[in-house]
Amino acid sequence: MKRPILLPLVPLYAAGVAWKSSAFDRHPDRAQRLQQPVISVGSLSAGGAGKTPFVIALGEALRRAGHGIDVLSRGYGRTSDEVLRVNPLGSAADFGDEPLLIAQRLGCPVYVARKRFDAGRWAERDRHHLREDKTLSLHLLDDGFQHRQLARAVDIVLFTADDARDTLLPAGDLREPLRALRRASIIALRADEADALRPLLDRFNKGKAVPPIWIADRAFALVEGQPASKPLAFCGIARPDGFRASLTSKHVSPADFVALRDHQAYDAPTIQRLIARAKACHANGFVTTAKDAVKLTPPLRRLLEDVGPLSVGDVRVTLRDETRCVADLIAQVQTWWSKL
């Protein structure tokens, strides 16, 4: 629990969540529907579940199976509310850090809009990237579990051990209680947590069949640059302790560790503060996450690299039994479509 002082406000938040959820349960027909099926990837928590690397892994798996994809995202942290197609060579300020990273890694069309339905309509107007053969064209809805205004064929929910121990906002980071997992079409678990979480899922389903469970392997790698011997580590992510532990697993011993707020925007004053911190602790370089690195413009990177080398770490996800997972997913999509 991150903010125990706010625990008295949790019942009020829970009541609001229950009211909103029941409204969608009573009127599912009010959700806006796109022409192509939507596969939502989401979680119970406000951040840190690993949705971005999972979306990338799922997109890669679907494309290997021959399906056309695009990604729809809100584009959190961007400076505009326009409906935009992400330019992989653009800036995080224009598109948001996660959509930009997805566009760069997946190489597929990514669209951002406050209303994801608007992003989907734009995607469907760009018909040139949609497949016209027997395979499906699919929208991947990034961070979509709570965005029930948009109809979806499948709800994939990432569930972690941290979620199981957490409480609702504003004291914790959960957007919804654990019972919301009953809405999931598929639950994705981290490989190292799966055995511990399966019994919990059985209890919450109260005798009902647990949705299909996917197992995701996660591997941290330094994907850019050779780390300095004593780097300053910095990140602006929801769960910085995970980055700290990943560095330790790669035998990187930071001179100091700076945890910034999630979706931290970088500008020259912020970089100068990091440089001052590096000099104070005698760091001889920098290491950060891919999500942070995508927000560093060339001038900002040069400011850091004038002091010492910059290395970047990233989490890569792979689905166990990928062929079966994709086949099960497509079967769910086709079942949903047949009922329309």
CSV table of C-alpha atoms in Angstrom, one decimal, residues 96 116 119 192 236 250 265 323:
chain,number,residue,atom,x,y,z
A,96,GLY,CA,3.0,9.7,-25.6
A,116,ARG,CA,-10.1,5.2,-28.4
A,119,ALA,CA,-8.5,6.2,-32.9
A,192,ASP,CA,7.7,-16.8,-12.0
A,236,GLY,CA,10.1,7.5,-14.5
A,250,LYS,CA,22.6,-7.9,-14.9
A,265,ALA,CA,8.6,14.4,-19.1
A,323,THR,CA,0.9,-21.1,-31.3
